[in-house]
Amino acid sequence: MSDTAFLWYLNRATGTVLVVVFTLALVVGILATFGRAGRGVPRFLTQAFHRNLSLLAVALLGAHVATAVLDTFVDIRWWQAVVPFAGSTYEPFWLGLGTLALDIIVVVALTSLLRTRLSHRTWRVVHVLGYAAWVSAVVHGLGIGTDAQTGWSRLVTLVCVGVVGLAVTARATALVLPQRAGSTR
């Protein structure tokens, strides 16, 4: 197998695994905001699991970007991988969405590392951008992914979207229901 073929397969694999790990990190983060993730599971454990999944996602993202830039079959320059919509000749819109997701994730990760130096409100506002990064990353994969039109890839994406949709719905419901109950008294 040539180096180019290896990089291409590695890029595809990291992209697919990344959407699953990114989804899990997002969902665990959403569930950790409930205050009590489950019976007998302390909140610090769900938060630690969220941080570790997020760290794994960042590492996979680094590998995904590196393989895209190093692979010579498609010409993606390093600056096109970090500056959204920087004039790539290869799928500029779809690549731009992936770059946007990368940049947002870097900002979220950096502010998380600096969390003790930021106000909770500032950290939270930036951290919520993770939702936008996830959406941008999923759409990037649908548009540029080599396997995006295969049945298995569509299923993986559909399951990820469904799981995030359920988690967001559960969180929104938990936020709205106590307010409604309090307003009827």
XYZ file of N, CA and C in Angstrom:
555
model
N 0.852 -1.171 0.000
C 0.000 0.000 0.000
C 0.902 1.240 0.000
N 0.588 2.182 -0.852
C 1.398 3.400 -0.936
C 1.103 4.309 0.249
N 2.010 5.272 0.477
C 1.808 6.244 1.553
C 0.540 7.046 1.337
N 0.262 7.401 0.075
C -0.932 8.178 -0.228
C -2.192 7.375 0.087
N -2.195 6.111 -0.281
C -3.357 5.265 0.014
C -3.530 5.102 1.520
N -2.433 4.911 2.239
C -2.502 4.786 3.694
C -3.087 6.046 4.318
N -2.598 7.208 3.891
C -3.107 8.475 4.430
C -4.587 8.658 4.101
N -4.981 8.254 2.897
C -6.379 8.385 2.497
C -7.277 7.520 3.383
N -6.870 6.264 3.595
C -7.645 5.380 4.463
C -7.663 5.895 5.905
N -6.524 6.389 6.376
C -6.448 6.924 7.733
C -7.330 8.159 7.881
N -7.358 8.995 6.856
C -8.212 10.188 6.901
C -9.680 9.795 6.965
N -10.080 8.849 6.145
C -11.473 8.363 6.146
C -11.826 7.756 7.499
N -10.927 6.932 8.027
C -11.190 6.264 9.303
C -11.287 7.270 10.446
N -10.353 8.210 10.507
C -10.403 9.189 11.595
C -11.645 10.067 11.477
N -12.065 10.377 10.262
C -13.282 11.169 10.083
C -14.509 10.444 10.589
N -14.602 9.169 10.289
C -15.759 8.377 10.718
C -15.756 8.181 12.232
N -14.626 7.785 12.774
C -14.535 7.575 14.219
C -14.727 8.910 14.943
N -14.208 9.970 14.365
C -14.316 11.292 14.974
C -15.763 11.735 15.140
N -16.600 11.516 14.142
C -17.999 11.938 14.272
C -18.687 11.163 15.393
N -18.319 9.911 15.588
C -18.911 9.114 16.667
C -18.395 9.608 18.030
N -17.091 9.808 18.160
C -16.521 10.252 19.441
C -16.974 11.666 19.770
N -17.017 12.542 18.768
C -17.487 13.911 18.967
C -18.947 13.892 19.422
N -19.738 13.021 18.828
C -21.143 12.883 19.229
C -21.240 12.410 20.672
N -20.473 11.395 21.030
C -20.493 10.891 22.405
C -20.064 11.967 23.396
N -19.017 12.722 23.059
C -18.551 13.801 23.944
C -19.643 14.847 24.127
N -20.315 15.203 23.047
C -21.391 16.189 23.118
C -22.546 15.673 23.975
N -22.945 14.430 23.741
C -24.080 13.858 24.477
C -23.744 13.702 25.959
N -22.564 13.213 26.281
C -22.171 13.082 27.692
C -22.099 14.462 28.340
N -21.621 15.463 27.609
C -21.604 16.830 28.131
C -23.008 17.349 28.416
N -23.923 17.051 27.514
C -25.322 17.461 27.725
C -25.891 16.753 28.946
N -25.675 15.455 29.044
C -26.203 14.688 30.170
C -25.571 15.117 31.498
N -24.310 15.533 31.456
C -23.630 15.978 32.678
C -24.238 17.261 33.226
N -24.955 18.019 32.391
C -25.564 19.271 32.851
C -26.868 19.046 33.594
N -27.347 17.817 33.619
C -28.592 17.527 34.333
C -28.410 17.582 35.843
N -27.161 17.640 36.293
C -26.928 17.674 37.729
C -26.688 16.286 38.286
N -27.471 15.349 37.834
C -27.292 13.959 38.262
C -27.522 13.084 37.036
N -26.449 12.574 36.471
C -26.519 11.844 35.205
C -27.295 10.536 35.323
N -27.271 9.952 36.445
C -27.975 8.682 36.624
C -27.935 8.270 38.079
N -28.619 7.261 38.399
C -28.660 6.799 39.789
C -27.286 6.308 40.210
N -26.768 6.907 41.252
C -25.492 6.470 41.804
C -24.268 6.899 41.025
N -24.415 7.709 39.978
C -23.268 8.173 39.202
C -22.984 9.626 39.590
N -21.890 9.863 40.296
C -21.577 11.235 40.697
C -21.305 12.126 39.476
N -21.670 13.381 39.593
C -21.517 14.329 38.489
C -20.060 14.445 38.040
N -19.121 14.394 39.007
C -17.718 14.542 38.619
C -17.270 13.418 37.687
N -17.882 12.242 37.787
C -17.527 11.148 36.885
C -18.012 11.418 35.463
N -19.249 11.934 35.332
C -19.735 12.239 33.983
C -18.936 13.387 33.377
N -18.549 14.345 34.198
C -17.736 15.449 33.685
C -16.350 14.967 33.272
N -15.755 14.081 34.057
C -14.443 13.528 33.703
C -14.541 12.705 32.415
N -15.616 11.924 32.287
C -15.824 11.136 31.072
C -15.980 12.067 29.868
N -16.731 13.154 30.043
C -16.906 14.151 28.981
C -15.557 14.760 28.584
N -14.761 15.136 29.570
C -13.441 15.726 29.275
C -12.543 14.736 28.539
N -12.553 13.467 28.978
C -11.700 12.468 28.331
C -12.158 12.155 26.909
N -13.459 12.062 26.700
C -13.974 11.874 25.335
C -13.618 13.071 24.461
N -13.726 14.258 25.032
C -13.395 15.474 24.279
C -11.919 15.501 23.916
N -11.074 15.096 24.839
C -9.638 15.038 24.561
C -9.341 14.029 23.452
N -10.010 12.888 23.498
C -9.860 11.893 22.429
C -10.325 12.479 21.094
N -11.440 13.197 21.112
C -11.950 13.824 19.882
C -10.950 14.830 19.331
N -10.331 15.624 20.196
C -9.333 16.610 19.745
C -8.124 15.897 19.133
N -7.695 14.807 19.749
C -6.565 14.044 19.192
C -6.929 13.459 17.829
N -8.111 12.887 17.713
C -8.568 12.353 16.420
C -8.695 13.463 15.387
N -9.167 14.621 15.823
C -9.288 15.763 14.914
C -7.917 16.176 14.396
N -6.929 16.188 15.290
C -5.560 16.503 14.859
C -5.055 15.507 13.825
N -5.314 14.221 14.051
C -4.906 13.184 13.099
C -5.658 13.332 11.786
N -6.947 13.647 11.866
C -7.766 13.816 10.664
C -7.254 14.974 9.802
N -6.966 16.085 10.439
C -6.467 17.261 9.710
C -5.069 16.980 9.149
N -4.213 16.382 9.962
C -2.851 16.086 9.511
C -2.847 15.162 8.297
N -3.670 14.123 8.319
C -3.697 13.207 7.178
C -4.257 13.886 5.932
N -5.214 14.800 6.115
C -5.758 15.521 4.959
C -4.705 16.416 4.329
N -3.891 17.049 5.160
C -2.853 17.954 4.645
C -1.683 17.168 4.060
N -1.295 16.079 4.704
C -0.144 15.298 4.242
C -0.436 14.469 2.991
N -1.673 14.076 2.807
C -2.048 13.288 1.636
C -1.911 14.158 0.389
N -1.108 13.705 -0.555
C -0.853 14.506 -1.757
C -1.858 14.259 -2.878
N -2.741 13.284 -2.704
C -3.722 13.014 -3.750
C -4.652 14.207 -3.945
N -5.064 14.820 -2.834
C -5.882 16.020 -2.867
C -5.038 17.141 -2.288
N -5.023 18.276 -2.948
C -4.187 19.394 -2.529
C -4.909 20.259 -1.493
N -4.631 19.962 -0.223
C -5.136 20.778 0.882
C -3.914 21.284 1.625
N -3.754 22.589 1.622
C -2.613 23.211 2.298
C -2.932 23.434 3.773
N -1.889 23.567 4.594
C -2.091 23.696 6.031
C -2.954 24.904 6.378
N -2.787 26.014 5.692
C -3.580 27.210 6.017
C -5.044 27.034 5.616
N -5.297 26.215 4.615
C -6.675 25.931 4.220
C -7.359 25.032 5.247
N -6.552 24.346 6.046
C -7.094 23.489 7.101
C -7.377 24.267 8.384
N -6.869 25.498 8.477
C -7.094 26.282 9.699
C -7.829 27.604 9.464
N -7.846 28.072 8.229
C -8.565 29.314 7.914
C -9.812 28.941 7.107
N -10.995 29.122 7.702
C -12.228 28.706 7.011
C -12.402 29.401 5.658
N -12.748 28.624 4.658
C -13.061 29.118 3.323
C -11.887 29.916 2.745
N -10.668 29.369 2.895
C -9.442 30.066 2.495
C -9.064 29.841 1.035
N -9.995 29.534 0.195
C -9.711 29.437 -1.225
C -9.161 28.111 -1.682
N -9.556 27.045 -1.048
C -9.121 25.723 -1.476
C -9.714 25.420 -2.851
N -8.957 24.712 -3.653
C -9.478 24.286 -4.952
C -10.276 22.993 -4.820
N -10.091 22.284 -3.705
C -10.799 21.026 -3.473
C -11.981 21.270 -2.548
N -13.194 21.134 -3.090
C -14.421 21.226 -2.299
C -14.373 22.374 -1.290
N -14.240 23.618 -1.757
C -14.011 24.741 -0.837
C -15.095 24.942 0.222
N -16.360 24.753 -0.134
C -17.418 24.959 0.854
C -17.371 23.891 1.937
N -17.300 22.622 1.524
C -17.307 21.512 2.479
C -16.048 21.520 3.340
N -14.909 21.813 2.727
C -13.666 21.917 3.486
C -13.743 23.089 4.462
N -14.346 24.191 4.024
C -14.508 25.354 4.890
C -15.342 25.041 6.129
N -16.378 24.213 5.970
C -17.187 23.814 7.127
C -16.367 22.985 8.119
N -15.532 22.105 7.594
C -14.659 21.313 8.465
C -13.653 22.195 9.182
N -13.107 23.160 8.469
C -12.159 24.098 9.059
C -12.826 24.939 10.139
N -14.047 25.370 9.871
C -14.814 26.127 10.865
C -15.023 25.294 12.125
N -15.378 24.031 11.957
C -15.550 23.134 13.105
C -14.245 22.998 13.882
N -13.137 22.832 13.167
C -11.821 22.731 13.805
C -11.534 23.978 14.639
N -11.729 25.139 14.051
C -11.426 26.390 14.754
C -12.282 26.562 16.003
N -13.563 26.218 15.889
C -14.445 26.327 17.057
C -13.985 25.370 18.152
N -13.645 24.154 17.775
C -13.200 23.159 18.762
C -11.910 23.623 19.440
N -11.006 24.215 18.690
C -9.770 24.735 19.291
C -10.097 25.819 20.317
N -11.008 26.730 19.979
C -11.401 27.793 20.910
C -12.077 27.203 22.145
N -12.962 26.235 21.950
C -13.642 25.598 23.088
C -12.616 24.890 23.976
N -11.675 24.179 23.373
C -10.660 23.462 24.152
C -9.766 24.438 24.917
N -9.341 25.502 24.261
C -8.479 26.487 24.934
C -9.198 27.169 26.093
N -10.453 27.552 25.877
C -11.183 28.194 26.969
C -11.467 27.203 28.102
N -11.591 25.936 27.770
C -11.771 24.935 28.827
C -10.500 24.791 29.651
N -9.355 24.871 28.991
C -8.086 24.826 29.728
C -7.915 26.063 30.612
N -8.489 27.179 30.183
C -8.390 28.437 30.933
C -9.630 28.710 31.778
N -10.442 27.721 31.986
C -11.733 27.898 32.656
C -11.623 28.608 34.002
N -10.609 28.296 34.785
C -10.476 28.916 36.105
C -10.146 30.402 36.011
N -9.682 30.857 34.860
C -9.340 32.272 34.679
C -10.456 33.068 34.003
N -11.518 32.385 33.607
C -12.635 33.033 32.925
C -13.855 33.036 33.833
N -14.746 33.971 33.569
C -16.015 33.922 34.288
C -16.794 32.710 33.786
N -17.664 32.192 34.637
C -18.450 31.029 34.238
C -19.298 31.353 33.005
N -19.854 32.550 32.983
C -20.696 32.962 31.844
C -19.903 32.966 30.533
N -18.706 33.536 30.560
C -17.864 33.570 29.347
C -17.519 32.164 28.898
N -17.086 31.343 29.848
C -16.729 29.972 29.495
C -17.927 29.240 28.895
N -19.091 29.409 29.513
C -20.292 28.696 29.055
C -20.715 29.140 27.656
N -20.673 30.456 27.406
C -21.046 30.967 26.085
C -20.136 30.364 25.016
N -18.847 30.337 25.292
C -17.903 29.762 24.316
C -18.118 28.252 24.219
N -18.330 27.591 25.346
C -18.487 26.137 25.359
C -19.716 25.692 24.556
N -20.767 26.476 24.587
C -21.993 26.143 23.845
C -21.739 26.175 22.334
N -20.682 26.844 21.906
C -20.329 26.832 20.487
C -19.978 25.424 20.000
N -19.731 24.517 20.934
C -19.483 23.127 20.566
C -20.630 22.529 19.764
N -21.859 22.979 20.029
C -23.005 22.531 19.239
C -22.823 22.928 17.772
N -22.432 24.181 17.549
C -22.228 24.669 16.179
C -21.086 23.910 15.504
N -20.048 23.619 16.262
C -18.926 22.857 15.702
C -19.388 21.465 15.290
N -20.205 20.833 16.125
C -20.699 19.493 15.805
C -21.535 19.518 14.529
N -22.448 20.482 14.428
C -23.286 20.595 13.222
C -22.404 20.825 11.995
N -21.458 21.748 12.109
C -20.564 22.046 10.991
C -19.755 20.812 10.590
N -19.294 20.053 11.578
C -18.509 18.852 11.301
C -19.346 17.772 10.618
N -20.575 17.594 11.083
C -21.449 16.579 10.479
C -21.764 16.953 9.030
N -22.091 18.215 8.789
C -22.401 18.651 7.418
C -21.144 18.558 6.546
N -19.990 18.893 7.111
C -18.701 18.737 6.401
C -18.532 17.286 5.944
N -18.762 16.343 6.854
C -18.619 14.929 6.518
C -19.601 14.477 5.452
N -20.830 14.976 5.538
C -21.830 14.617 4.528
C -21.451 15.154 3.149
N -20.841 16.323 3.118
C -20.526 16.945 1.840
C -19.217 16.509 1.217
N -18.212 16.232 2.044
C -16.883 15.948 1.506
C -16.455 14.501 1.712
N -17.129 13.797 2.607
C -16.729 12.429 2.937
C -16.842 11.476 1.762
N -15.789 10.748 1.525
C -15.751 9.785 0.428
C -16.824 8.712 0.600
N -17.085 8.353 1.836
C -18.045 7.287 2.119
C -19.430 7.813 2.481
N -19.643 9.104 2.385
C -20.881 9.728 2.871
C -22.147 9.139 2.250
N -22.061 8.644 1.049
C -23.252 8.135 0.369
C -23.444 6.626 0.523
N -22.542 5.976 1.253
C -22.706 4.537 1.477
C -23.737 4.308 2.578
N -24.339 3.163 2.564
C -25.370 2.848 3.547
C -24.862 2.883 4.982
N -23.689 2.297 5.221
C -23.165 2.250 6.585
C -22.826 3.642 7.095
N -22.289 4.492 6.230
C -21.932 5.849 6.648
C -23.180 6.681 6.928
N -24.179 6.510 6.090
C -25.447 7.212 6.337
C -26.051 6.776 7.661
N -25.965 5.482 7.959
C -26.502 4.965 9.215
C -25.749 5.551 10.413
N -24.422 5.588 10.335
C -23.619 6.164 11.419
C -24.028 7.624 11.637
N -24.135 8.386 10.556
C -24.510 9.795 10.664
C -25.918 9.948 11.214
N -26.836 9.145 10.730
C -28.222 9.208 11.199
C -28.322 8.890 12.690
N -27.610 7.871 13.142
C -27.619 7.518 14.560
C -27.022 8.664 15.386
N -25.920 9.234 14.930
C -25.298 10.352 15.652
C -26.248 11.545 15.748
N -26.885 11.894 14.644
C -27.832 13.010 14.642
C -29.009 12.696 15.562
N -29.500 11.476 15.515
C -30.620 11.083 16.360
C -30.286 11.134 17.836
N -29.107 10.648 18.202
C -28.692 10.638 19.604
C -28.534 12.066 20.127
N -27.912 12.926 19.329
C -27.769 14.324 19.748
C -29.145 14.988 19.830
N -29.999 14.706 18.865
C -31.352 15.265 18.898
C -32.104 14.863 20.148
N -32.010 13.590 20.544
C -32.659 13.117 21.763
C -32.080 13.787 23.011
N -30.759 13.900 23.065
C -30.121 14.518 24.230
C -30.502 15.989 24.355
N -30.506 16.705 23.228
C -30.884 18.122 23.249
C -32.353 18.262 23.650
N -33.204 17.405 23.123
C -34.629 17.441 23.476
C -34.827 17.162 24.967
N -34.123 16.164 25.491
C -34.233 15.833 26.914
C -33.767 17.000 27.776
N -32.661 17.622 27.375
C -32.135 18.756 28.146
C -33.091 19.937 28.083
N -33.602 20.248 26.910
C -34.544 21.364 26.762
C -35.812 21.098 27.556
N -36.285 19.875 27.523
C -37.483 19.508 28.290
C -37.234 19.672 29.786
N -36.071 19.249 30.246
C -35.736 19.377 31.667
C -35.643 20.837 32.087
N -35.247 21.692 31.181
C -35.164 23.123 31.497
C -36.531 23.785 31.499
N -37.408 23.348 30.604
C -38.718 23.991 30.437
C -39.742 23.482 31.438
N -39.786 22.181 31.694
C -40.823 21.613 32.560
C -40.827 22.181 33.984
N -39.680 22.312 34.653
C -39.726 22.880 36.007
C -40.251 24.321 35.996
N -39.972 25.079 34.948
C -40.451 26.464 34.850
C -41.953 26.474 34.673
N -42.473 25.576 33.859
C -43.934 25.499 33.649
C -44.643 25.086 34.924
N -44.081 24.107 35.628
C -44.696 23.648 36.876
C -44.748 24.772 37.893
N -43.688 25.573 37.929
C -43.639 26.698 38.875
C -44.583 27.825 38.493
N -44.872 27.984 37.205
C -45.720 29.099 36.764
C -47.198 28.798 36.917
N -47.587 27.537 37.152
C -49.016 27.205 37.277
C -49.511 27.339 38.714
N -48.625 27.628 39.631
C -49.029 27.727 41.041
C -49.622 29.052 41.351
